[in-house]
Structure formats: structure tokens, C-alpha cells
């Protein structure tokens, strides 16, 4: 194996090896940047999916928050807690 490596080194000039190392470093940097972008995009997709899930739920059942609020106000009225009813409204 040592002879093979020696022949490869003899074939390439020092300038060529420096250029190859620079290209390797550039490719490593680009790969790192691409991996960072992929991670950011995956997070964005997850956020979008969560948003769509929440909006879809609210569109299927838009009256739930309204009914819950009415129920809460009714409980306060039944207890005679009119100050809290006014505060809620």
C-alpha cells in the first residue's frame, strides 16, 4: 500500500494537492451548510403540520370555544358571581 500512496503523491504536484484539499474543505463546508438547511426545513415542515392540524380542528369544531365560554358564564351566573361575569365580558 505504501508504494501505491508514494506513486499517487509522485503523480500529483504539491499545487494540485493543495487545490484538492481546498476543494475538500469547501465541499465539507457546503455539506455542513446543507445539513443545517435541511434541519431548518424539517422544523418548518413540523411547524406547518402543527398549524394545519390546529386550524383543521378549529374549522371542524368552531363552536367549541364559544360553547365553553357560555358554559363558564352560566356557571358564574348560577353562583351569583356577577362581578366575574362582567370581567369576562
Short mmCIF file of C-alpha atoms in Angstrom, two decimals:
data_model
loop_
_atom_site.label_atom_id
_atom_site.label_comp_id
_atom_site.label_asym_id
_atom_site.label_seq_id
_atom_site.Cartn_x
_atom_site.Cartn_y
_atom_site.Cartn_z
CA UNK A 1 0.00 0.00 0.00
CA UNK A 2 2.86 2.38 0.82
CA UNK A 3 4.19 2.07 -2.73
CA UNK A 4 0.76 2.94 -4.14
CA UNK A 5 0.50 6.06 -1.98
CA UNK A 6 4.03 7.07 -2.95
CA UNK A 7 3.19 6.73 -6.66
CA UNK A 8 0.00 8.79 -6.22
CA UNK A 9 1.92 11.53 -4.42
CA UNK A 10 4.59 11.47 -7.11
CA UNK A 11 1.89 11.81 -9.80
CA UNK A 12 0.28 14.88 -8.22
CA UNK A 13 2.17 18.13 -7.79
CA UNK A 14 2.09 19.98 -4.48
CA UNK A 15 -0.09 22.71 -6.01
CA UNK A 16 -2.57 20.08 -7.16
CA UNK A 17 -2.76 18.57 -3.67
CA UNK A 18 -3.29 22.00 -2.11
CA UNK A 19 -6.07 22.71 -4.59
CA UNK A 20 -7.68 19.31 -3.85
CA UNK A 21 -7.51 19.98 -0.11
CA UNK A 22 -9.11 23.38 -0.62
CA UNK A 23 -11.91 21.78 -2.67
CA UNK A 24 -12.37 19.10 0.00
CA UNK A 25 -12.65 21.80 2.69
CA UNK A 26 -15.12 23.75 0.55
CA UNK A 27 -17.25 20.64 -0.01
CA UNK A 28 -17.20 19.86 3.72
CA UNK A 29 -18.39 23.41 4.47
CA UNK A 30 -21.13 23.17 1.84
CA UNK A 31 -22.25 19.82 3.23
CA UNK A 32 -22.44 21.29 6.72
CA UNK A 33 -24.49 24.23 5.44
CA UNK A 34 -26.80 21.89 3.54
CA UNK A 35 -27.34 19.77 6.65
CA UNK A 36 -28.19 22.92 8.64
CA UNK A 37 -30.69 23.98 5.98
CA UNK A 38 -32.28 20.53 5.94
CA UNK A 39 -32.70 20.70 9.73
CA UNK A 40 -34.31 24.15 9.47
CA UNK A 41 -36.63 22.96 6.71
CA UNK A 42 -37.64 19.91 8.74
CA UNK A 43 -38.53 22.19 11.65
CA UNK A 44 -40.53 24.45 9.33
CA UNK A 45 -42.44 21.46 7.97
CA UNK A 46 -43.22 20.30 11.50
CA UNK A 47 -44.47 23.79 12.43
CA UNK A 48 -46.61 23.92 9.29
CA UNK A 49 -48.09 20.49 10.02
CA UNK A 50 -48.90 21.53 13.59
CA UNK A 51 -50.55 24.73 12.35
CA UNK A 52 -52.64 22.82 9.78
CA UNK A 53 -53.70 20.34 12.46
CA UNK A 54 -54.83 23.11 14.82
CA UNK A 55 -56.62 25.06 12.10
CA UNK A 56 -58.28 21.90 10.81
CA UNK A 57 -59.55 21.08 14.27
CA UNK A 58 -60.90 24.59 14.78
CA UNK A 59 -62.63 24.53 11.39
CA UNK A 60 -64.28 21.19 12.14
CA UNK A 61 -65.50 22.37 15.54
CA UNK A 62 -65.61 26.21 15.55
CA UNK A 63 -68.35 26.40 18.17
CA UNK A 64 -66.43 24.56 20.91
CA UNK A 65 -64.64 27.63 22.34
CA UNK A 66 -67.86 29.66 22.18
CA UNK A 67 -69.87 26.95 23.93
CA UNK A 68 -67.18 26.57 26.58
CA UNK A 69 -67.27 30.32 27.27
CA UNK A 70 -71.07 30.31 27.51
CA UNK A 71 -70.96 27.36 29.90
CA UNK A 72 -68.41 29.16 32.10
CA UNK A 73 -70.51 32.33 32.17
CA UNK A 74 -73.62 30.30 33.01
CA UNK A 75 -71.82 28.73 35.97
CA UNK A 76 -70.80 32.16 37.24
CA UNK A 77 -74.38 33.47 36.88
CA UNK A 78 -75.77 30.43 38.75
CA UNK A 79 -73.38 31.18 41.62
CA UNK A 80 -74.34 34.87 41.54
CA UNK A 81 -70.77 35.95 40.80
CA UNK A 82 -71.78 38.90 38.63
CA UNK A 83 -68.51 40.77 39.11
CA UNK A 84 -66.63 37.93 37.43
CA UNK A 85 -69.27 37.76 34.69
CA UNK A 86 -68.68 41.45 33.95
CA UNK A 87 -64.93 40.88 33.99
CA UNK A 88 -65.26 38.03 31.50
CA UNK A 89 -67.39 40.07 29.15
#
